[in-house]
Structures are given as C-alpha cells and as structure tokens.
Amino acid sequence: MRIQHNIMAMNAYRNYNNNTSALSKNLEKLSSGYKINRAGDDAAGLAISEKMRAQITGLDKAQDNAKDGISLVQTAEGALTEVHDMLNRMYSLAEQSANGTYENETDRAQLQKEVTQLKTEINRIADSANFNGIQLLDGSLSGGSQVNNVAMDTSVAIKGVYTSANAAATSNLAGLTTDDIGKSMDYIITWKDANGTEQTTKVSLTYQGDGTVDNAVTGSNYFTDVNGNKYNLSATGILTAAQVTGAIIASLKADQKFSSNFDVAESGTGISFTAKEEGSAGAQVVGIGIASNFTTVTQTFATAMAGDVTISTSPMDSMQKFAGGNLQVASSADDLDALNAKIFELDGHKFLLGRGDTGNGLTTDQIKKLGSDVTIINLADAAFAAADDAEKLAAEISRVTGLETKAYTAAGPTGSGILEGDIVFTKDTLSLTGNSLTLQIGDTSASYNQLNVAIKDCHVAALGIDGMDIGTQAGAAAALDQIKDAINYVSDVRGTLGATQNRLDHTINNLSVMQENIQDAESTIRDTDIADEMMSYTKNNILIQSAQAMLAQANQVPQGVLQLLQ
C-alpha cells in the first residue's frame, strides 16, 4: 500500500476537471446561444460562419441600397409627370394658335406668353429635381463610359450652299410698250427655315418709262427694284444679265427676313444662296420661279431664270465619328489578353475586328473564349480598308446598337473633317462626358451586382422645343410636331425609369430570399441546438457530482495504512 501517490484520487480528480470543463462549455453555449464561440470550438465552422455573416450583412444592406434606388427613380419620374402635363398643355396652345381665326399681334402673342412660361418651368424642374443633393434631370446622369478603346472626335458643321440657274436671258426681254408701264417681273424664291416651315420671298422688278425704245443715256425706259434703284434699258430695249442679277441680289439683301437666313452673291450667270447657320439649323432654298404680268414681251426668259436649285454644298451638322482604320485588328496569333485589349466598346456593346486573310482569322477556340457578348467583324483582308470594310463595320454597329451610322468610303465635304474610312454617327450622340449613377445591389463588387441608372437631359433644349414659337400660324403648325417629339422623348425617359423601378422590386425580393436561406445555413453551423446541449449539460452535471463523490472515496483509501501502523 502506497501513500505518496493516491492514483485513484488523481484519476477521480482528472475526470472531475474534464467534466467541469465540459459543463463550463455547456453553460457557455446555452447562455450565448452559439455552439461556436471561439476558433477552438470549430475552426472550419467559424471560418465558414464568418464568411456567411459578411454575405448576410451585404445582402441586407443591398436591399436598403435597392430601396434607396427606387426612391431616387420615383423622385425623377414624379418630376417628369408634371413635365408631361406641361407639354400636353403646350400642344393644346399650339393647336389653338394654328387656327386661322387668331391675330399674331394680339391673340397668338398671348398664347406664346404661356408657352414661354411653361418652357421656363420645365427648365426649372430639370435644374432643381434632385435626390440627396444628386441632380437627376439636368443631364449630369445622362450616362458616361459608353465608348471604350475608340478614339472619338467630331466633324465640322457645314453651311448649305444653293445655286440658281441663269438669272436672266436678256435677249428675250424686249418689246415693252406703254401697256407694260407699271407692270413687273417677279423672281420668287421658295425656301425652308430652320423649323422646316416653307417660306416664300418675292423680288419684283417694275418697268417704268414711256414705252419707247431709247438709249441708256436718256433714261426714258428703266426698271426699278424694291430699293428704288434704276436699271436703264439699252438702246435696243435690252436689260442686261448683269443688271437683272444685280437688281435681284440688291432686293434680296434688302429683305430683312431673307437676308437674316442667307448670304446672297453672284455665281457665274446665276445667284448663290449660302445659309447663315450651319447644318440643320440653316435655312434651305428649295425652288425658284418666275412670274410677270407683261402684255407684249414673250415669256421665254422665265425658263432660263427658273428651275430646280442646285445644291452646291449639302448642309451638315457636327457629328461624332471615328476612324475605322485606327481600330486594332485581331488574328489567330493573339492570346486571350491580346484579344481583350483589342476589343472596342460602343454604347455598352463589344466589338472586335478580325483579320480576313486565309490562315490568320480568329479560330473557333478563340471565339469561344471571347464569349457571346463580343461581336466579331471579319475584314476582307489583313488590314482595314475603307472601300471594303467601312460599310460592313457601320452596318454591324447599327445592327447591334441600333445607332444610325454612315460609312465614308471617300472623304466628306470640304471643311467637314471627314476622311476616307470614317464611321459617322448621323443621328445619335454617344455620351463621352456624362456620368451614370451606380447602385450597389449585391453582396460583391462584381459587375452583375451593380446597376447603372442613366437619366437623359430634360431641359427644353434637349427636348427640342427651346426655339419653339407659336406667335405665328406657321410657327404654331410647326410646333405641333416639335411638341409630339418632346412628349415621346419624356415618355422614353419615364419608361426607362419605370423599367428600372420594376427591376429593383424584383432585386429586393431576390435579395430577401437569398438572405433568408444563407441565414438559415449560417444558423445551422453557428447556433446552439438547445435540446442537444441540455442533454449534454445534464450528463456532465451528473458526472461532476459522481466525480466529486468518487474523489471523496479515493481520499479515504490511504486511511487503511493506519491499521498497519497500530
């Protein structure tokens, strides 16, 4: 029998400590509600749980972000509701002003006053509509980053130049008599203003004199223009071409309305009309006619003076363009990184030019790796050629993006800056400087968890009604189409906002379901199963009491040695 070491007591004490530690963990789990309170409890489970907690937190905040996005969209769309109402009111006013029962100076002027105020209010709404200080309708959110890996520039706006036929065939302007005194020859120009409204300007040359053939010295027979200038007939009764041309030009320059739209000059034996404004903002000459009420002079001079107008230079607006020859061309020798570096993007759509010469075109494997979102345009040969590839490139861009483009296989008008091989956006304009609002609607930074909200500029200039004037009947008639286009423009903006709001509603629902399912999974890993833990607690509690009792018994065993010592 040994008394230095009580092995039975040591064994009972060890089990007692183990049971106490287990009971302590039971109490910790029951009191905290978590079965993993430290990494020692379950290192792998802790790591998984913490990642899930971050995801759950992200999903919860993403729902809040989406709700804020809906609030922003509703704010913008609500402001445009009133813009629509004002445009409809403008249409009603324009329809009223277009009726012939009103006078310009009194009735139509009053109608225009309301239109002016409505336009001012639309601009005020566009400037003031904001959410948390973020401007919504002023064009600052019209969308940027629509062009990538493409060197965009703009062409130069060109003024339209229109040339008439011969101003006069003077050999037939003879035989005037006293019956023709006070009668006139009219030079009639039909033209369209910037709004497309057809206008007519008439220049009259009136015959004055005694009706007898005289020479230019006596001045007995002459014509006068609108300015009162005299143009004497020659001794044979002829008015020279230079005189007729000069009289017409002088009269047109004196016409304030016409001269504010055109520069007039002599052009050979005819007259040239150059629009004051470039592009579509400039007026256009569409026809020239001749009329007279002479009684004796043959009218064959009219065929030489009138007729179709020649468009010497077509008007052209400033338009966005890029040089197709500057785009990088991919080949079968490129790896995936090189291919991606050569992709160019327009309006959110990806394109890639591929070599067309045999043996160097992109392989099936390369195309598969690029993905289905890249439109590949195969060239006719190894490099871009304007004659063969420009039209194909423009057609593919228009097909994929819906943007209207034109390929120039030869240089554009002189001074336009358009070169051979340029691709010109003839109607649409890509936003190169505007920004879009990015909503974080997922738990990661991946692009699919971000939503870009772009809202076009809603000032009256963007709506195309800044110059609208219903102060005249012709202006009111033209305004009807302008207002319809503006209504469609605002409808497009509101439709985009409505679609965005509906998408965000579905986004919130999806995020909510994901959060619920991941929270359930995380709870399974991290949370205490109370029933199971109570069973363990009861067991360990009993074992502690048993270990205490056995420790007491083991401590009594060495007492038997005393009997040997008696």
XYZ file of C-alpha atoms in Angstrom:
566
model
C 0.000 0.000 0.000
C 1.296 3.475 -1.004
C 0.588 6.826 0.461
C 2.983 9.089 -1.545
C 0.677 8.961 -4.598
C -3.036 8.333 -4.442
C -3.559 7.186 -8.018
C -7.281 6.605 -7.524
C -7.740 10.175 -6.237
C -5.698 11.541 -9.107
C -7.851 9.643 -11.587
C -11.059 10.886 -9.983
C -9.711 14.448 -9.907
C -8.732 14.315 -13.586
C -12.228 13.173 -14.561
C -13.711 15.814 -12.309
C -11.747 18.559 -14.133
C -12.748 17.190 -17.542
C -16.385 17.127 -16.543
C -16.162 20.629 -15.111
C -14.631 21.916 -18.372
C -17.333 20.199 -20.426
C -20.032 21.610 -18.169
C -18.490 25.071 -18.493
C -18.719 24.809 -22.288
C -22.308 23.612 -21.981
C -23.169 26.649 -19.897
C -21.325 28.967 -22.335
C -23.222 27.596 -25.339
C -26.548 27.665 -23.539
C -26.040 31.203 -22.264
C -24.707 32.650 -25.559
C -26.929 30.689 -27.922
C -23.892 29.860 -30.097
C -22.187 26.495 -30.272
C -19.090 28.161 -31.793
C -17.854 30.937 -29.515
C -14.152 30.757 -30.370
C -11.984 29.244 -33.069
C -11.132 26.344 -30.743
C -14.760 25.241 -30.781
C -14.686 24.596 -34.566
C -12.086 26.430 -36.651
C -13.517 25.441 -40.051
C -17.074 26.117 -38.930
C -16.046 29.535 -37.595
C -14.427 30.483 -40.947
C -17.495 29.432 -42.930
C -19.812 31.172 -40.487
C -17.929 34.473 -40.636
C -17.952 34.474 -44.453
C -21.650 33.822 -44.387
C -22.176 36.617 -41.858
C -20.395 39.056 -44.209
C -22.580 37.892 -47.086
C -25.727 38.220 -44.986
C -24.738 41.742 -43.944
C -24.052 42.631 -47.579
C -27.394 41.248 -48.740
C -29.194 43.166 -46.024
C -27.529 46.444 -46.964
C -28.032 45.715 -50.679
C -31.773 45.631 -50.026
C -31.515 49.058 -48.429
C -29.498 50.282 -51.432
C -32.139 48.996 -53.843
C -34.883 50.684 -51.830
C -32.931 53.959 -51.950
C -32.579 53.448 -55.695
C -36.332 53.073 -56.041
C -36.803 56.290 -54.088
C -34.394 58.112 -56.421
C -36.094 56.750 -59.538
C -39.531 57.644 -58.196
C -38.342 61.198 -57.484
C -37.118 61.651 -61.055
C -40.170 60.020 -62.599
C -42.514 62.065 -60.435
C -40.915 65.295 -61.629
C -41.373 64.215 -65.250
C -45.082 63.641 -64.643
C -45.533 67.387 -64.434
C -43.317 67.920 -67.484
C -45.649 65.672 -69.456
C -48.635 67.691 -68.277
C -46.993 70.934 -69.386
C -46.104 69.509 -72.799
C -49.703 68.469 -73.293
C -50.778 71.983 -72.364
C -48.307 73.370 -74.929
C -49.769 71.087 -77.569
C -53.225 72.418 -76.807
C -51.975 76.006 -77.098
C -50.158 75.285 -80.370
C -53.261 73.630 -81.797
C -55.267 76.699 -80.844
C -52.690 79.100 -82.299
C -52.543 77.143 -85.557
C -56.167 78.059 -86.237
C -56.653 80.901 -88.710
C -59.124 82.816 -86.541
C -56.406 84.473 -84.447
C -54.189 87.510 -84.987
C -50.438 87.386 -84.377
C -50.011 90.659 -82.516
C -52.878 90.178 -80.081
C -54.162 86.618 -79.788
C -51.150 84.495 -80.658
C -48.825 86.744 -78.683
C -50.827 85.944 -75.545
C -50.691 82.223 -76.269
C -46.922 82.435 -76.731
C -46.577 84.069 -73.309
C -47.895 80.933 -71.621
C -45.667 78.713 -73.747
C -42.657 80.774 -72.700
C -43.565 80.396 -69.030
C -44.092 76.650 -69.415
C -40.691 76.249 -71.057
C -39.112 78.203 -68.212
C -40.791 75.926 -65.665
C -39.568 72.790 -67.473
C -36.026 74.153 -67.262
C -36.529 74.937 -63.567
C -37.679 71.377 -62.891
C -34.709 69.991 -64.823
C -32.349 72.138 -62.754
C -33.945 71.588 -59.345
C -35.004 67.924 -59.310
C -32.564 66.131 -57.011
C -32.296 63.253 -54.552
C -29.993 63.750 -51.572
C -28.285 66.564 -53.479
C -27.787 64.474 -56.637
C -29.123 66.272 -59.724
C -31.443 63.989 -61.649
C -32.719 65.701 -64.802
C -30.025 68.207 -65.755
C -28.090 65.771 -67.939
C -25.336 65.068 -65.408
C -26.645 61.484 -65.150
C -27.120 61.046 -68.888
C -24.652 58.154 -68.872
C -20.960 58.011 -69.497
C -18.396 55.331 -70.301
C -20.291 54.447 -73.459
C -17.142 54.421 -75.547
C -14.067 52.351 -74.812
C -10.920 51.782 -76.858
C -12.232 54.039 -79.641
C -10.749 57.456 -80.474
C -13.888 59.548 -80.991
C -13.929 63.051 -82.463
C -16.437 65.266 -84.244
C -16.877 66.515 -87.774
C -17.217 70.224 -88.559
C -20.672 71.627 -89.289
C -21.097 72.779 -92.905
C -23.321 75.536 -94.272
C -25.634 74.667 -97.142
C -24.954 76.454 -100.446
C -27.656 76.619 -103.130
C -27.140 77.937 -106.664
C -29.786 79.119 -109.104
C -29.850 78.792 -112.870
C -29.141 81.826 -115.067
C -30.517 84.977 -113.520
C -31.730 86.279 -116.892
C -31.883 85.542 -120.602
C -31.865 89.174 -121.661
C -32.141 88.670 -125.398
C -35.826 87.941 -124.936
C -36.565 90.908 -122.674
C -37.673 93.271 -125.432
C -40.752 94.802 -126.997
C -42.054 96.627 -123.933
C -44.793 99.146 -124.670
C -46.820 101.718 -122.822
C -49.188 98.899 -121.834
C -46.408 97.409 -119.718
C -45.662 100.532 -117.704
C -46.106 99.809 -114.000
C -46.071 96.050 -114.516
C -43.384 93.815 -113.048
C -41.295 90.728 -113.374
C -41.231 88.681 -110.152
C -38.345 86.481 -109.014
C -39.883 84.055 -106.489
C -37.730 82.013 -104.070
C -39.233 79.148 -102.090
C -37.207 78.194 -99.019
C -37.491 76.455 -95.660
C -36.493 77.919 -92.333
C -34.730 76.050 -89.515
C -38.040 74.582 -88.322
C -38.777 73.183 -91.784
C -41.575 75.696 -92.385
C -41.847 76.661 -96.034
C -41.449 80.374 -96.779
C -41.732 82.458 -99.962
C -39.740 85.584 -100.830
C -40.656 87.592 -103.934
C -38.441 90.156 -105.657
C -40.220 92.472 -108.104
C -38.574 94.475 -110.903
C -41.068 97.081 -112.112
C -40.989 98.598 -115.626
C -41.072 102.375 -115.744
C -40.802 104.822 -118.688
C -42.622 105.940 -121.791
C -42.670 102.613 -123.598
C -40.426 103.685 -126.464
C -37.076 102.238 -127.326
C -34.451 104.651 -126.132
C -30.828 104.511 -125.226
C -29.399 104.257 -121.769
C -28.320 107.880 -121.787
C -31.785 109.409 -121.876
C -33.102 107.057 -119.197
C -36.575 107.059 -120.682
C -37.060 103.314 -120.145
C -35.897 101.547 -116.993
C -36.731 99.071 -114.266
C -36.749 99.773 -110.544
C -36.089 97.354 -107.707
C -37.538 97.352 -104.205
C -34.939 99.915 -103.134
C -35.897 102.336 -105.896
C -32.685 101.796 -107.844
C -32.952 102.392 -111.625
C -31.767 99.908 -114.236
C -31.913 101.597 -117.677
C -32.684 99.567 -120.777
C -30.168 99.715 -123.588
C -30.837 101.458 -126.916
C -32.260 98.186 -128.246
C -34.572 97.727 -125.288
C -32.485 95.085 -123.554
C -31.904 94.765 -119.808
C -28.509 93.060 -119.386
C -27.955 89.913 -117.358
C -25.669 91.809 -115.009
C -28.407 94.374 -114.372
C -31.032 91.729 -113.665
C -28.699 89.776 -111.384
C -27.618 92.907 -109.533
C -31.214 94.054 -109.083
C -32.273 90.669 -107.668
C -29.309 90.469 -105.284
C -29.821 94.046 -104.059
C -33.510 93.365 -103.437
C -32.836 90.118 -101.572
C -30.258 91.801 -99.356
C -32.819 94.484 -98.555
C -35.317 91.837 -97.465
C -34.580 91.570 -93.730
C -36.155 88.166 -93.228
C -34.414 86.574 -96.205
C -31.048 88.193 -95.578
C -31.114 87.035 -91.947
C -31.192 83.461 -93.243
C -28.962 83.630 -96.345
C -25.876 85.325 -97.708
C -26.566 86.170 -101.356
C -23.884 86.544 -104.014
C -23.389 86.348 -107.766
C -22.245 82.951 -109.038
C -21.369 82.975 -112.723
C -24.586 83.790 -114.538
C -26.634 82.704 -111.540
C -27.011 83.503 -107.851
C -25.687 81.552 -104.860
C -27.504 81.376 -101.538
C -25.391 80.395 -98.511
C -27.233 79.583 -95.282
C -26.255 81.774 -92.352
C -26.343 78.825 -89.952
C -24.521 75.515 -90.269
C -26.220 72.176 -90.686
C -29.882 71.517 -89.979
C -30.169 74.873 -88.198
C -29.628 76.617 -91.519
C -32.351 77.558 -93.994
C -32.616 75.758 -97.352
C -33.578 77.014 -100.824
C -35.899 74.505 -102.474
C -37.031 76.227 -105.681
C -37.078 79.375 -107.811
C -39.845 80.586 -110.080
C -40.534 83.485 -112.409
C -43.794 85.354 -112.970
C -44.749 88.563 -114.797
C -47.818 90.440 -115.984
C -46.245 91.975 -119.094
C -48.640 92.089 -122.038
C -46.282 92.109 -125.011
C -42.968 90.584 -124.001
C -42.532 86.906 -124.723
C -42.126 84.783 -121.565
C -39.292 82.552 -122.717
C -36.933 84.322 -120.345
C -38.666 82.523 -117.475
C -37.313 79.110 -118.415
C -33.767 80.400 -118.219
C -34.249 82.067 -114.851
C -36.338 79.491 -113.025
C -35.971 75.810 -112.351
C -34.554 73.380 -109.849
C -31.951 74.728 -107.499
C -28.558 73.066 -107.490
C -27.232 72.117 -104.061
C -23.617 73.120 -104.375
C -22.805 72.115 -100.789
C -25.127 69.984 -98.678
C -25.631 71.239 -95.126
C -24.100 69.055 -92.443
C -24.360 69.121 -88.666
C -21.399 68.463 -86.429
C -21.469 64.714 -85.775
C -19.470 62.203 -83.794
C -17.149 59.980 -85.777
C -14.143 57.713 -85.531
C -11.597 56.383 -87.989
C -12.160 52.720 -88.737
C -8.530 52.392 -89.765
C -7.396 53.238 -86.217
C -9.064 50.177 -84.696
C -6.820 47.260 -83.754
C -7.218 44.051 -85.757
C -7.056 40.626 -84.081
C -5.542 37.475 -85.575
C -5.142 33.793 -84.752
C -1.720 34.557 -83.225
C -3.196 36.631 -80.366
C -3.645 35.163 -76.905
C -6.735 35.936 -74.811
C -5.192 39.001 -73.152
C -4.209 40.452 -76.519
C -7.691 39.815 -77.893
C -9.353 41.549 -74.950
C -7.030 44.522 -75.392
C -8.236 44.931 -78.985
C -11.963 44.845 -78.171
C -13.686 48.200 -78.586
C -16.992 49.178 -76.979
C -19.792 51.438 -78.212
C -22.894 52.178 -76.141
C -22.265 49.127 -73.941
C -21.759 46.724 -76.860
C -18.437 44.992 -77.518
C -16.886 44.597 -80.972
C -13.673 43.124 -82.365
C -12.179 43.363 -85.850
C -10.687 40.106 -87.101
C -8.281 39.523 -89.960
C -9.863 38.153 -93.106
C -6.837 36.761 -94.896
C -6.623 32.984 -95.119
C -4.942 31.298 -92.179
C -4.905 34.356 -89.929
C -8.574 34.655 -88.978
C -9.735 34.000 -85.419
C -10.067 30.341 -84.514
C -13.168 28.681 -83.126
C -11.441 28.268 -79.769
C -10.548 31.982 -79.622
C -14.105 32.991 -80.456
C -15.447 30.672 -77.755
C -13.119 32.160 -75.133
C -14.135 35.715 -76.033
C -17.761 34.992 -75.161
C -21.052 35.550 -76.898
C -21.235 39.235 -75.922
C -18.467 40.181 -78.392
C -19.491 40.869 -81.989
C -16.684 39.831 -84.328
C -16.411 41.660 -87.646
C -14.128 39.895 -90.111
C -12.280 42.152 -92.537
C -11.802 41.427 -96.213
C -8.049 41.113 -95.750
C -5.267 41.584 -93.214
C -5.913 45.272 -92.517
C -8.851 47.677 -92.502
C -9.647 49.021 -95.971
C -12.178 51.823 -96.324
C -13.514 50.629 -99.662
C -14.117 47.062 -98.480
C -14.672 47.250 -94.730
C -16.104 50.655 -93.719
C -19.669 49.940 -94.819
C -19.604 46.478 -93.226
C -18.352 47.934 -89.950
C -21.013 50.677 -89.931
C -23.763 48.159 -90.740
C -22.760 45.861 -87.866
C -22.587 48.748 -85.392
C -26.070 49.886 -86.439
C -27.461 46.346 -86.271
C -26.149 45.617 -82.780
C -26.545 49.024 -81.119
C -29.488 50.485 -83.053
C -27.458 53.675 -83.614
C -27.643 55.308 -87.050
C -24.237 55.327 -88.729
C -22.786 56.084 -92.141
C -19.513 54.835 -93.597
C -17.469 57.179 -95.757
C -15.564 55.266 -98.419
C -14.296 58.636 -99.663
C -13.588 61.921 -97.910
C -16.588 64.002 -96.835
C -17.419 67.587 -97.887
C -14.575 70.066 -97.923
C -14.046 71.509 -94.476
C -16.072 68.822 -92.672
C -13.019 66.969 -91.413
C -14.475 63.620 -92.505
C -11.838 61.355 -94.037
C -11.955 58.145 -96.011
C -12.800 55.223 -93.728
C -14.552 57.334 -91.082
C -17.669 55.953 -89.380
C -20.070 58.813 -88.666
C -22.976 58.726 -86.200
C -25.553 60.579 -88.265
C -28.281 60.965 -85.672
C -27.396 59.569 -82.259
C -24.808 61.002 -79.919
C -22.767 58.906 -77.512
C -22.199 60.453 -74.113
C -18.470 60.852 -73.602
C -18.500 63.084 -70.527
C -21.728 62.360 -68.669
C -21.884 60.101 -65.641
C -24.319 57.449 -64.594
C -25.417 56.555 -61.073
C -24.215 53.117 -59.976
C -26.350 51.259 -57.442
C -24.703 48.504 -55.383
C -27.443 45.859 -55.390
C -25.490 42.734 -54.416
C -23.056 41.433 -51.817
C -19.960 41.541 -54.072
C -18.261 44.102 -56.302
C -18.902 42.059 -59.450
C -20.431 43.992 -62.352
C -23.629 41.915 -62.230
C -24.218 43.192 -58.688
C -24.178 46.798 -59.865
C -26.933 48.671 -61.695
C -26.252 51.816 -63.694
C -29.059 54.360 -63.717
C -28.850 56.858 -66.594
C -31.332 59.715 -66.954
C -31.232 61.880 -70.068
C -31.163 65.671 -70.009
C -34.685 67.095 -69.726
C -34.089 70.788 -70.404
C -36.172 72.280 -73.211
C -33.073 72.357 -75.440
C -32.724 68.581 -75.084
C -36.464 68.198 -75.727
C -36.051 70.200 -78.945
C -38.530 72.956 -78.077
C -36.225 75.762 -76.948
C -36.763 77.760 -80.147
C -40.446 76.914 -80.488
C -42.651 79.956 -81.151
C -46.406 79.777 -81.665
C -46.640 83.535 -82.230
C -47.399 82.905 -85.910
C -49.735 80.447 -87.562
C -46.857 78.780 -89.411
C -44.811 78.568 -86.204
C -47.737 77.041 -84.324
C -48.213 74.397 -87.022
C -44.531 73.505 -86.890
C -44.664 73.401 -83.084
C -47.155 70.539 -83.106
C -44.570 68.086 -84.421
C -41.889 69.502 -82.117
C -44.087 69.011 -79.046
C -45.004 65.476 -80.121
C -41.311 64.630 -80.366
C -40.739 66.186 -76.921
C -43.588 64.137 -75.434
C -42.079 60.969 -76.913
C -38.668 61.957 -75.514
C -40.058 62.354 -71.983
C -42.056 59.130 -72.371
C -38.826 57.329 -73.239
C -37.123 58.704 -70.114
C -40.074 57.807 -67.893
C -40.314 54.350 -69.462
C -36.658 53.679 -68.667
C -37.163 54.837 -65.082
C -40.270 52.680 -64.707
C -38.445 49.624 -66.021
C -35.605 50.309 -63.589
C -38.015 50.572 -60.666
C -39.697 47.273 -61.554
C -36.318 45.595 -61.823
C -35.319 46.896 -58.394
C -38.544 45.486 -56.910
C -37.547 42.037 -58.155
C -33.989 42.610 -56.955
C -35.216 43.280 -53.413
C -37.340 40.126 -53.438
C -34.404 38.040 -54.637
C -32.034 39.518 -52.072
C -34.532 38.851 -49.286
C -34.869 35.180 -50.216
C -31.091 34.777 -50.511
C -30.531 36.409 -47.146
C -33.104 34.127 -45.504
C -31.591 30.946 -46.925
C -27.998 31.878 -46.118
C -29.022 32.954 -42.592
C -30.596 29.521 -42.115
C -27.389 27.833 -43.281
C -25.259 30.006 -41.006
C -27.552 29.287 -38.068
C -27.124 25.554 -38.586
C -23.353 25.949 -38.359
C -23.097 28.547 -35.582
C -26.188 28.424 -33.345
C -26.628 26.160 -30.328
C -29.079 23.287 -30.522
C -30.600 23.900 -27.080
C -32.176 20.445 -26.700
C -28.957 18.658 -27.576
C -26.897 20.951 -25.375
C -29.262 20.465 -22.402
C -28.799 16.713 -22.657
C -25.048 17.184 -22.607
C -25.346 19.647 -19.735
C -27.410 17.184 -17.666
C -24.943 14.400 -18.343
C -21.897 16.486 -17.432
C -23.596 17.832 -14.305
C -24.245 14.291 -13.059
C -20.692 13.235 -13.923
C -19.310 16.132 -11.868
C -21.326 15.072 -8.859
C -20.220 11.465 -9.345
C -16.568 12.527 -9.706
C -16.832 14.553 -6.520
C -18.199 11.547 -4.648
C -15.521 9.201 -6.011
C -12.805 11.702 -5.195
C -14.013 11.676 -1.594
C -13.942 7.866 -1.572
C -10.483 7.753 -3.119
C -9.192 10.092 -0.445
C -10.346 7.592 2.233
C -8.359 4.691 0.803
C -4.912 5.699 2.289
C -6.525 5.751 5.746
C -6.257 1.931 5.728
C -2.477 2.245 6.164
C -3.036 3.403 9.763
C -4.277 -0.053 10.717
C -0.913 -1.462 9.742
C 0.840 1.050 11.971
C -1.025 0.022 15.167
